Tab-separated table of C-alpha atoms and ligand atoms in Angstrom:
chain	number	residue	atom	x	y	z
A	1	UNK	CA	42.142	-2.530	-3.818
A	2	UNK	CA	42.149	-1.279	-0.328
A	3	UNK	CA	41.629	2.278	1.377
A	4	UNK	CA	44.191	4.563	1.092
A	5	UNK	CA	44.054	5.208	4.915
A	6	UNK	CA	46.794	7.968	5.047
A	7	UNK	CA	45.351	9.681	2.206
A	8	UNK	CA	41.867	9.957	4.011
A	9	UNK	CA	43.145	10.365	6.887
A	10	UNK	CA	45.056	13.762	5.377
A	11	UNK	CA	41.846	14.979	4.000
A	12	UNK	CA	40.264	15.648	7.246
A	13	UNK	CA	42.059	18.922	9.442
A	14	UNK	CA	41.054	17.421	12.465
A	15	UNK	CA	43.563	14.628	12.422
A	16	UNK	CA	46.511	16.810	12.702
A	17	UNK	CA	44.893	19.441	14.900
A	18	UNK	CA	46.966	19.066	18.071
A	19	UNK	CA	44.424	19.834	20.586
A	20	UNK	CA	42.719	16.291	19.340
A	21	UNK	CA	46.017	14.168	19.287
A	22	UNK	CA	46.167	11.008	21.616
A	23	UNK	CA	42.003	11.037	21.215
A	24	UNK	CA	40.313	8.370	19.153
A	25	UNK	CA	36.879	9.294	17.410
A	26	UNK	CA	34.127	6.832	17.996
A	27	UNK	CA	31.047	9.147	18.370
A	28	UNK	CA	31.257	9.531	14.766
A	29	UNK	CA	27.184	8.295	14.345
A	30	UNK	CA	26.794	11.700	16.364
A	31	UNK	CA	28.293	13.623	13.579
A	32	UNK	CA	31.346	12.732	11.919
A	33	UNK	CA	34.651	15.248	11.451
A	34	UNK	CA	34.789	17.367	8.622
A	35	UNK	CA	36.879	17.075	5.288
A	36	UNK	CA	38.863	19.898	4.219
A	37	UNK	CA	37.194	20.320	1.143
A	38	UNK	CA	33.928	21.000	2.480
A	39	UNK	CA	35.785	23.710	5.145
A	40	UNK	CA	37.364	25.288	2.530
A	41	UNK	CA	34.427	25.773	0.625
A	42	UNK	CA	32.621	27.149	3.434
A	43	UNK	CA	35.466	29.620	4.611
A	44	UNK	CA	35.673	30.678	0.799
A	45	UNK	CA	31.470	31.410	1.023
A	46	UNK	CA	31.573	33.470	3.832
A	47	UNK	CA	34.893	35.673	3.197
A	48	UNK	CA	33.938	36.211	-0.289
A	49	UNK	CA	30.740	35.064	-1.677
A	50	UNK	CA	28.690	36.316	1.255
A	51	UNK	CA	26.306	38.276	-0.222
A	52	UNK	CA	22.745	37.803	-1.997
A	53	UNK	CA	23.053	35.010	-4.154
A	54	UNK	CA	22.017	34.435	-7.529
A	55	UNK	CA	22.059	38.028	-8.993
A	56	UNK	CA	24.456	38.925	-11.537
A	57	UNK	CA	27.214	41.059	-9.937
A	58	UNK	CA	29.986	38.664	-9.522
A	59	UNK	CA	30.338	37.660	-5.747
A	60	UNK	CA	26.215	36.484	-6.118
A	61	UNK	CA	26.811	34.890	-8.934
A	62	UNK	CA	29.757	32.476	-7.778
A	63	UNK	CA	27.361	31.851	-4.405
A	64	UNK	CA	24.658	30.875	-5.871
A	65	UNK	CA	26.331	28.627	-8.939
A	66	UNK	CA	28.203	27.106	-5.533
A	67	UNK	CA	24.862	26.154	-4.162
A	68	UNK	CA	23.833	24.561	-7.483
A	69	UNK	CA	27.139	22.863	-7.686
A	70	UNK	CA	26.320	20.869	-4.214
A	71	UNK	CA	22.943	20.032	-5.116
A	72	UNK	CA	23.663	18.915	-9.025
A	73	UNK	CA	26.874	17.056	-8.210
A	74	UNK	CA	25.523	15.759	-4.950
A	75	UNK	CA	22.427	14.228	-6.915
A	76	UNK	CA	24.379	12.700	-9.829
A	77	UNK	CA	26.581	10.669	-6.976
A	78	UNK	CA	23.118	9.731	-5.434
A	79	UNK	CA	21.998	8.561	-8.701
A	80	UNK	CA	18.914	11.060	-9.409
A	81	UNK	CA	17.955	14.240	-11.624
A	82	UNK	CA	19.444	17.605	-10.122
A	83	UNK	CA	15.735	18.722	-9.049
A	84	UNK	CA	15.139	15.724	-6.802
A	85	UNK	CA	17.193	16.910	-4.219
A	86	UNK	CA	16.764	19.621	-2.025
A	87	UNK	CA	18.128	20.861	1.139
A	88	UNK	CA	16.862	21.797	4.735
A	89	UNK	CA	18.137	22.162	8.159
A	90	UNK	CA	18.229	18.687	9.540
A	91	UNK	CA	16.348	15.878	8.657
A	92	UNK	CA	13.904	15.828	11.032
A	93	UNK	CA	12.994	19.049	10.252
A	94	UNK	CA	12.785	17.922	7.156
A	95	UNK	CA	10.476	14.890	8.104
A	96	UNK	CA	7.888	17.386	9.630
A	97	UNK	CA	7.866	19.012	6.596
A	98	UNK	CA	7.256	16.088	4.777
A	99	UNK	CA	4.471	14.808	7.367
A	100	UNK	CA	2.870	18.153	6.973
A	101	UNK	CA	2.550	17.632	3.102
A	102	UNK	CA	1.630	13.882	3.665
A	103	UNK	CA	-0.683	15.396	6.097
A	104	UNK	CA	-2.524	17.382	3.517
A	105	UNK	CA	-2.983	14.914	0.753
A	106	UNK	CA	-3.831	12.023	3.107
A	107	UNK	CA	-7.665	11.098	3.918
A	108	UNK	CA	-8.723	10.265	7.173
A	109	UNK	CA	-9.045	5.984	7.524
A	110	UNK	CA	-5.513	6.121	5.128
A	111	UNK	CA	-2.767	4.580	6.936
A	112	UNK	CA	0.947	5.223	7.480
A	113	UNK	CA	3.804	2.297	8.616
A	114	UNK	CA	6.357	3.438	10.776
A	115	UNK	CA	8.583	1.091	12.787
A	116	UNK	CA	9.962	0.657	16.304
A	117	UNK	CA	13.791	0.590	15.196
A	118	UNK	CA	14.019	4.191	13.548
A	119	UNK	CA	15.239	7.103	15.567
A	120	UNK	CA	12.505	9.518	16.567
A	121	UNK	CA	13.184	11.765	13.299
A	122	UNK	CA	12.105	9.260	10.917
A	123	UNK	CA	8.475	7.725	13.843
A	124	UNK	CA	7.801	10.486	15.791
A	125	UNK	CA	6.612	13.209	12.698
A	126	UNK	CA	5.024	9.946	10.925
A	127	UNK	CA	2.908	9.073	14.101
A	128	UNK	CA	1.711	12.513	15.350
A	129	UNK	CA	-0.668	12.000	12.410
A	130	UNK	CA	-2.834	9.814	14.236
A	131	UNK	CA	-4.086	13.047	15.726
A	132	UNK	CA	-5.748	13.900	12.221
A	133	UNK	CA	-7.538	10.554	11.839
A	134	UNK	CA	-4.364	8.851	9.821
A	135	UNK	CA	-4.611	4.991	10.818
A	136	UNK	CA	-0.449	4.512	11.829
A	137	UNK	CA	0.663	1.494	12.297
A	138	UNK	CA	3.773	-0.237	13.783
A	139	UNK	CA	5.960	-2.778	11.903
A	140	UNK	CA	7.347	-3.720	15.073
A	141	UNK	CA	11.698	-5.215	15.665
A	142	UNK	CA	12.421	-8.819	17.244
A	143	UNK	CA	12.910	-8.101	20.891
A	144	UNK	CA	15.608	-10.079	20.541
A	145	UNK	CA	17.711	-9.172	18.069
A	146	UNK	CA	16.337	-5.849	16.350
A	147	UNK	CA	15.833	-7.278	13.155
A	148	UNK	CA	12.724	-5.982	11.047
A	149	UNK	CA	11.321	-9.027	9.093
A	150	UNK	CA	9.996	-7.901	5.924
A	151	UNK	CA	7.452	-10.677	6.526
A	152	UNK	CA	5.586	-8.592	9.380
A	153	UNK	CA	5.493	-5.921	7.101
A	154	UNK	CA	3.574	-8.017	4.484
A	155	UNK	CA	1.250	-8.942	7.119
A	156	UNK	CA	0.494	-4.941	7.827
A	157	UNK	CA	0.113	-3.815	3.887
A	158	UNK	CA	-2.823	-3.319	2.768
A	159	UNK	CA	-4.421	-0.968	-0.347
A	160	UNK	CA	-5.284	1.981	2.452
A	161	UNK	CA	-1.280	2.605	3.382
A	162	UNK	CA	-0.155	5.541	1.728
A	163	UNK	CA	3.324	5.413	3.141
A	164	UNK	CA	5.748	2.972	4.940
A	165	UNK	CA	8.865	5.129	6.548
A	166	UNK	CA	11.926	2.934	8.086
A	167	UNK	CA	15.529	3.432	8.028
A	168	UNK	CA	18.266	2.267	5.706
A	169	UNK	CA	20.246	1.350	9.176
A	170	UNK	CA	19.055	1.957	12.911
A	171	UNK	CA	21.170	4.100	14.785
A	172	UNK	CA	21.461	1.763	17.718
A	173	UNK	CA	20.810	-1.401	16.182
A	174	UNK	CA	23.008	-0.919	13.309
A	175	UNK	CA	21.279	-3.867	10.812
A	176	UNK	CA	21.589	-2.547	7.298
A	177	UNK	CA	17.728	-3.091	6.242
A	178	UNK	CA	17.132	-4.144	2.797
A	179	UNK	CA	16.463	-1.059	1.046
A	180	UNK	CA	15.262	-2.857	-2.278
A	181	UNK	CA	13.295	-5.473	-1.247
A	182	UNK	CA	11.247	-3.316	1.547
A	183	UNK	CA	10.744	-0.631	-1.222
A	184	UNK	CA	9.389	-3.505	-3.321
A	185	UNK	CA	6.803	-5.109	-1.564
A	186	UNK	CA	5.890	-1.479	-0.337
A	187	UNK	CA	5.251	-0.548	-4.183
A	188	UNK	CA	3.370	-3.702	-5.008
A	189	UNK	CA	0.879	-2.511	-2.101
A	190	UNK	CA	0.747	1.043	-3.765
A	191	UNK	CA	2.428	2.703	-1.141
A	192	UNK	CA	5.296	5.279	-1.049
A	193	UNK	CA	8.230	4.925	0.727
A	194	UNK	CA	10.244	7.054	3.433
A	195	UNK	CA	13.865	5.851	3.810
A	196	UNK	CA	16.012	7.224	6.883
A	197	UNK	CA	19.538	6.910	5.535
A	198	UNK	CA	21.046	9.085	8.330
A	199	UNK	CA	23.077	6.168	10.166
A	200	UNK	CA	23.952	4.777	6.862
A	201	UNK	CA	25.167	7.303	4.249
A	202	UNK	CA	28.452	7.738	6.590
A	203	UNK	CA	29.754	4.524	5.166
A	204	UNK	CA	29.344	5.296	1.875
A	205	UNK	CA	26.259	7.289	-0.096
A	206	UNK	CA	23.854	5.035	-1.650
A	207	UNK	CA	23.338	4.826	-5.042
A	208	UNK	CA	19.228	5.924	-4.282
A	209	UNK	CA	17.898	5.866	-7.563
A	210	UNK	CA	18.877	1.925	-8.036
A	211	UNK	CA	17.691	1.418	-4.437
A	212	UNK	CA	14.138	2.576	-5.380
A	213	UNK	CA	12.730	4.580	-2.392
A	214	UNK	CA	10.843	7.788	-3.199
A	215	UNK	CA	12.395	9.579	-0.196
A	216	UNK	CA	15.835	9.359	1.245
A	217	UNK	CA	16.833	11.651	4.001
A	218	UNK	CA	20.736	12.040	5.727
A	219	UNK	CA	22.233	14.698	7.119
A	220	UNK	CA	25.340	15.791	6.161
A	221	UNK	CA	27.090	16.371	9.266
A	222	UNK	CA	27.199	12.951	9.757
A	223	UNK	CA	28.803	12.480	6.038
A	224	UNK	CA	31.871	14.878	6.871
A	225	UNK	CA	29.849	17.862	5.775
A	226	UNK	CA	28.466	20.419	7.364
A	227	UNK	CA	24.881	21.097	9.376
A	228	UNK	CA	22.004	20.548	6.972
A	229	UNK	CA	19.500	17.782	5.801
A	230	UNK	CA	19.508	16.283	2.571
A	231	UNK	CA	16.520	15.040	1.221
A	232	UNK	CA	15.849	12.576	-2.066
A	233	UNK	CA	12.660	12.961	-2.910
A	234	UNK	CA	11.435	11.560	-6.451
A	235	UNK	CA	9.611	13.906	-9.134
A	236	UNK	CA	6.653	11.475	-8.991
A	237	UNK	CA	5.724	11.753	-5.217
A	238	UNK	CA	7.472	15.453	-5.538
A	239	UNK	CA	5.037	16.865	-7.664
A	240	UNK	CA	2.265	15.156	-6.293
A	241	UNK	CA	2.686	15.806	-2.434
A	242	UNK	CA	1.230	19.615	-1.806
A	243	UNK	CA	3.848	22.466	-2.069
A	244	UNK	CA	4.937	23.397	1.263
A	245	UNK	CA	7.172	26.034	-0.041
A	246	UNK	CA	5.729	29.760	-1.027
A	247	UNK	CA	3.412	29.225	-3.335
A	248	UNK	CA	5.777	30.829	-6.273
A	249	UNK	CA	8.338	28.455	-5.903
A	250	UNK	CA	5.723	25.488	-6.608
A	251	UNK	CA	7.439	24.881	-10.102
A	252	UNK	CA	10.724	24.029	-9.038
A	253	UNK	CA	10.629	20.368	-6.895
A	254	UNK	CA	13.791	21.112	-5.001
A	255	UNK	CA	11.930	24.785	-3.462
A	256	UNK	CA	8.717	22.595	-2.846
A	257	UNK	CA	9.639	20.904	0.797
A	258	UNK	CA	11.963	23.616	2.379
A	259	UNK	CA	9.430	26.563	3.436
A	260	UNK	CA	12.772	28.742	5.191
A	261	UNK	CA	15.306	30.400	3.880
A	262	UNK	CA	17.722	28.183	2.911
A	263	UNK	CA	21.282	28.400	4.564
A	264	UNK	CA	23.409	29.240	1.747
A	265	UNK	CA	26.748	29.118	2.703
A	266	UNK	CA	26.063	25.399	3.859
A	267	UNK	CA	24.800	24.146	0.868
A	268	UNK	CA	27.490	25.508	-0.983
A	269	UNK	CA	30.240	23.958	1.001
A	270	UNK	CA	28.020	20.400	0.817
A	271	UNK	CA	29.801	20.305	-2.723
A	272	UNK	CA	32.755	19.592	-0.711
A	273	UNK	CA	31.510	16.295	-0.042
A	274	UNK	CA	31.420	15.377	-3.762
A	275	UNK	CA	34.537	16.875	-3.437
A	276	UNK	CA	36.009	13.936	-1.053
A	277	UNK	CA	33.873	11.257	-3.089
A	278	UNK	CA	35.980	11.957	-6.484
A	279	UNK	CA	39.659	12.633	-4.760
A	280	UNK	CA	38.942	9.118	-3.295
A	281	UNK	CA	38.110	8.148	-6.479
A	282	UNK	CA	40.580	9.566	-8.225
A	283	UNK	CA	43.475	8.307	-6.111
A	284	UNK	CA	42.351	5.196	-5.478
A	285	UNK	CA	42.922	4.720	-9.541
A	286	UNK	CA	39.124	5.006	-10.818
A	287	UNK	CA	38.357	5.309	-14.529
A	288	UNK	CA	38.258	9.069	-16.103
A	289	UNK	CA	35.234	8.120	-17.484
A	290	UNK	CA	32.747	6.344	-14.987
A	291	UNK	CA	29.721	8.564	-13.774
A	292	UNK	CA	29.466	10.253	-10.708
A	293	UNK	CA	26.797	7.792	-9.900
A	294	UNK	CA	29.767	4.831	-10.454
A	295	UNK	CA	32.676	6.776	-8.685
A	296	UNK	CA	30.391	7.218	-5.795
A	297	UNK	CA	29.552	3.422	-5.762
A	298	UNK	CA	33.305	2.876	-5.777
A	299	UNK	CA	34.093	4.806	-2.919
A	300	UNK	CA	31.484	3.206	-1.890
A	301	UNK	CA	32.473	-0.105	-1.472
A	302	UNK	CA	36.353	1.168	-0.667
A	303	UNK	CA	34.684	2.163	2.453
A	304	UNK	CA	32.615	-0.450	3.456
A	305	UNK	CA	35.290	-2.443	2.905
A	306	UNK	CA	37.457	-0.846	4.934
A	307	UNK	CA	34.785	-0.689	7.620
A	308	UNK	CA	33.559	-4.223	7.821
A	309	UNK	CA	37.864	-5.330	8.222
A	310	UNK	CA	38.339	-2.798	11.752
A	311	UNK	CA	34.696	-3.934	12.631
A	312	UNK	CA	35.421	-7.686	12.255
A	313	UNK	CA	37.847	-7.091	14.970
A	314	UNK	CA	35.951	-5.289	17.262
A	315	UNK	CA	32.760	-7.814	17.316
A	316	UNK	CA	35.577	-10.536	18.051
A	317	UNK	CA	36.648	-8.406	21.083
A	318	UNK	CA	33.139	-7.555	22.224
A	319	UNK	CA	31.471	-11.336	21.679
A	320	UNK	CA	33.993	-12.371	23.861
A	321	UNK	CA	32.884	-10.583	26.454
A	322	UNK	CA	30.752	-11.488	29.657
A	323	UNK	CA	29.708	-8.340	30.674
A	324	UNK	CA	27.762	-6.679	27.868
A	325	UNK	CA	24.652	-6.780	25.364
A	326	UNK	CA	25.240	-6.365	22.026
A	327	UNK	CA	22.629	-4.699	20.358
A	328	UNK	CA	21.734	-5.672	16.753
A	329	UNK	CA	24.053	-8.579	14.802
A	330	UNK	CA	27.020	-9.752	14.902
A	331	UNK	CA	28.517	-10.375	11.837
A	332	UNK	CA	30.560	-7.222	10.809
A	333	UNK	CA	29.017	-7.499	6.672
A	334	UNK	CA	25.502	-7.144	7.590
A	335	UNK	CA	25.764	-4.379	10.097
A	336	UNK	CA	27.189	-0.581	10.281
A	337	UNK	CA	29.952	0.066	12.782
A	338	UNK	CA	27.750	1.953	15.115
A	339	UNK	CA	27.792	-0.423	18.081
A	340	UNK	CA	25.029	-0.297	21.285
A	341	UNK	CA	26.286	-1.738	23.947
A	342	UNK	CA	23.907	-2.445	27.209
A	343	UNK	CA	25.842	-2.438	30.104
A	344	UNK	CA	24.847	-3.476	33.482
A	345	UNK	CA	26.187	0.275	34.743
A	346	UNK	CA	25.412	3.425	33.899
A	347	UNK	CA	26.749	3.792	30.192
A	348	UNK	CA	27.316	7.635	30.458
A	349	UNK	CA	29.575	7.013	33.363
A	350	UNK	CA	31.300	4.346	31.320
A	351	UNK	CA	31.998	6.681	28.558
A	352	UNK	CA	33.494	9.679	30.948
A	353	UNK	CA	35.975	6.416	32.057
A	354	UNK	CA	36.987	6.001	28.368
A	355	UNK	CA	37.509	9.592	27.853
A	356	UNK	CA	40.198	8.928	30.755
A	357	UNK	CA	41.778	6.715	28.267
A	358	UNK	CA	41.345	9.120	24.917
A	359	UNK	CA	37.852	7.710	23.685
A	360	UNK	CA	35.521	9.563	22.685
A	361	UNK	CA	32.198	7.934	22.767
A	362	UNK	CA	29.284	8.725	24.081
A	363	UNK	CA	26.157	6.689	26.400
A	364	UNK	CA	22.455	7.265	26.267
A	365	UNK	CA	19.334	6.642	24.186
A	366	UNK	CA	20.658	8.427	21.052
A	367	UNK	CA	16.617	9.577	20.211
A	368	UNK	CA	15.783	5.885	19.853
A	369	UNK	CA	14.109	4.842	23.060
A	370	UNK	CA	11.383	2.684	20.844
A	371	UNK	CA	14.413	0.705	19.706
A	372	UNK	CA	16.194	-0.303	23.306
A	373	UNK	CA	12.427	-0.296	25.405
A	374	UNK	CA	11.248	-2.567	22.491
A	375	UNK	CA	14.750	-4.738	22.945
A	376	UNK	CA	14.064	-4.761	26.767
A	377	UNK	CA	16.978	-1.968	27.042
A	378	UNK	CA	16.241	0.597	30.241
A	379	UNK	CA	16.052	3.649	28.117
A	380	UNK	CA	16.498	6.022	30.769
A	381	UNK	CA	19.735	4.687	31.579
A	382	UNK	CA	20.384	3.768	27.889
A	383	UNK	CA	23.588	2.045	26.163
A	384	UNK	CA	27.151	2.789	25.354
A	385	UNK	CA	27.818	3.414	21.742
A	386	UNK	CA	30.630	2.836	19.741
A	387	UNK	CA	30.684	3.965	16.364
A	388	UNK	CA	32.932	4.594	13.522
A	389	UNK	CA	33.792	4.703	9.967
A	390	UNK	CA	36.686	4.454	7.153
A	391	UNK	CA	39.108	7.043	8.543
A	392	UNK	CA	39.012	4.909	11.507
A	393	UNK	CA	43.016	3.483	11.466
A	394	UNK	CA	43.961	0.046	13.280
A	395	UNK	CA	45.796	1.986	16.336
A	396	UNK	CA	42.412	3.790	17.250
A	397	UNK	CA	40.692	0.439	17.116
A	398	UNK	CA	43.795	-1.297	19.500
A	399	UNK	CA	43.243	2.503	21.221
A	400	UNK	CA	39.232	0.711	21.652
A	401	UNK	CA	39.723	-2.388	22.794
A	402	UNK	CA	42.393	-1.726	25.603
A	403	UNK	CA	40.570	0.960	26.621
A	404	UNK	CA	37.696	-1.066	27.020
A	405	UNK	CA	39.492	-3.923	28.842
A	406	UNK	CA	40.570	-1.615	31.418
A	407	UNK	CA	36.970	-0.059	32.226
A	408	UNK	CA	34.414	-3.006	31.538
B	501	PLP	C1	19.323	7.516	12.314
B	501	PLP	C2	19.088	8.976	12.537
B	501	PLP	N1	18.059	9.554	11.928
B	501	PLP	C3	17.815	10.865	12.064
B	501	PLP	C4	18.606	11.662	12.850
B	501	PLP	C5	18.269	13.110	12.989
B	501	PLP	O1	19.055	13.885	12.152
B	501	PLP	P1	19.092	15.459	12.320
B	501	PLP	O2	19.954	15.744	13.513
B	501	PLP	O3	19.680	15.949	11.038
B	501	PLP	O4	17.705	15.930	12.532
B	501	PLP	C6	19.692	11.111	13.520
B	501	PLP	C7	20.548	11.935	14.376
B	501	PLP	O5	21.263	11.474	15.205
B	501	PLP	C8	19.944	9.720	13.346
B	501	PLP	O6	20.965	9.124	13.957
């Protein structure tokens, strides 16, 4: 079975919006479009649920059983109990949080692993606890290629490491890590793990309670929702981290890691998302019966299938090429389509060339300098970056790869 490609493609409102016709998408790792189910939901919020929520005259209580809806049906896709999820404004405001809890519980001479491929979100929280006598140290990418061996990792475990944070997928080297097997040699040392899953969960949302971390974080602008951070985190390490919330919300995990106010008329409309998930499902002819866990694995796989055919074609097109770096491997199946390219030129000036053709993509460090200085990238003048996902049709790609022939 392959993607329905015009179906998708008519579930997001910015594919027939004239202003964006003749324009192919490929900052999409920057945050992706929206689906119409997620709009709809939050247009319906805010013209007529937006009020208090939770109390028991009628526009309150459709808000707030909204915002339960995204959060209960969101979890059961991700594969984990409705209380292990919670919201919060991005994820790396949602990483400080965590730090700050980690923070607490954490002796001095305790250590923390953070790597050299994650964006700054998913490092930069982790290592600013060095300043409170937490030992943090650096699994560290091959300069060559990007790759994390979970072999160096082995060789930094030890029983006083608490924590080892890395992502599911770099946002400039693109490498899908593996999830399970990190998590596993992490847990056999008796530390907790921190999974980034921000440049990942656009190409389908993991199934997180097989994978095994004990924190997942994405943000669902980037996984055609709208502005806000999603954040696994399981009951065990939930209940055990200190409460960062106010101190009469302690009971309930999901209030535990989001001190604010949350923004309610965002979580509501992340239901959309599960939203997308099942009409994918449901078109593409899955069974009635499966879980939400299963149709989410499905669309899953529809997508990454999808994804790893236009990307194929692209890393053909770009290893052919003289004139560029391409960050992170290869081979379409172990990689995301998000694409770093290091250019001998300036890469922003490369992108405003392609926007002369109808590309959107953008050039820079994308928040992970670690990754490109470690890689031997100038950071300050950064890479071009090409990325992508399903909805992506065969003309945009063609759209691409001309473009690209006529400014490279
Ligand atoms: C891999 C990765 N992690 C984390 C983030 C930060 O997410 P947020 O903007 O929700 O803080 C980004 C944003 O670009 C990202 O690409």
């Amino acid at each position: 079975m392959t993607l329905d490609l015009d179906f998708v493609r008519a579930q997001f409102p910015a594919f027939a919006e004239p202003s964006l016709q003749g324009q192919a998408f490929f900052e999409n790792a920057g945050g992706s479009y929206t689906c119409g189910a997620v709009i709809d939901r939050l247009t319906r919020f805010y013209t007529q649920r937006k009020v208090q929520p939770y109390a028991d005259y009628e526009a309150s209580r459709l808000g707030g059983a909204e915002m339960d809806e995204a959060r209960i049906r969101m979890a059961a896709i991700l594969g984990v109990e409705d209380d292990e999820l919670s919201f919060g404004p991005s994820t790396t405001q949602n990483t400080y949080v965590l730090a700050q809890a980690f923070a607490q519980m954490m002796q001095p001479g305790e250590a923390i692993i953070v790597t050299n491929q994650d964006h700054e979100a998913n490092t930069g929280p982790w290592r600013r606890l060095a300043d409170r006598g937490i030992d943090v140290r650096e699994w560290k990418v091959d300069p060559g290629t990007g790759h994390l061996d979970p072999a160096a990792l082995e060789e930094l475990l030890d029983d006083t490491v608490r924590l080892v944070c890395f992502p599911h997928c770099s946002n400039v080297v693109g490498e899908i890590n593996p999830v399970t097997e990190i998590t596993a040699l992490a847990h056999a040392a008796g530390a907790f793990v921190c999974v980034d899953g921000v440049s990942y969960a656009p190409h389908g949302f993991a199934d997180v309670g097989a994978l095994g971390p004990d924190i997942y974080l994405f943000s669902a602008y980037k996984t055609y929702g709208p502005h806000q951070g999603l954040m696994v985190i399981r009951r065990a390490l939930g209940e055990l981290l200190p409460n960062q919330g106010h101190y009469f919300n302690a009971g309930s995990l999901y209030k535990r890691f989001t001190p604010a106010g949350p923004d309610h008329a965002q979580i509501a409309a992340c239901a959309g998302m599960a939203d997308y998930v099942d009409a994918l499902f449901a078109h593409h002819g899955g069974d009635a019966k499966a879980t939400a866990a299963e149709r989410g694995h499905m669309v899953h796989d529809l997508m990454r299938a999808r994804e790893v055919t236009a990307l194929a074609r692209v890393m053909d097109a770009l290893k052919g090429r003289n004139d560029l770096r391409i960050i992170g491997p290869t081979d379409a199946e172990t990689r995301a389509p998000t694409i770093a390219l290091d250019l001998a030129r300036d890469p922003v000036a490369v992108a405003a060339q392609l926007a002369d053709h109808g590309i959107m993509a953008g050039g820079g460090d994308f928040y992970a300098t670690r990754a490109l200085q470690a890689m031997g990238v100038d950071a300050e003048r950064g890479v071009l970056r090409l990325s992508f996902t399903h909805y992506t049709n065969d003309a945009e790609v063609d759209q691409l790869l001309n473009a690209l022939d006529a400014v490279l």
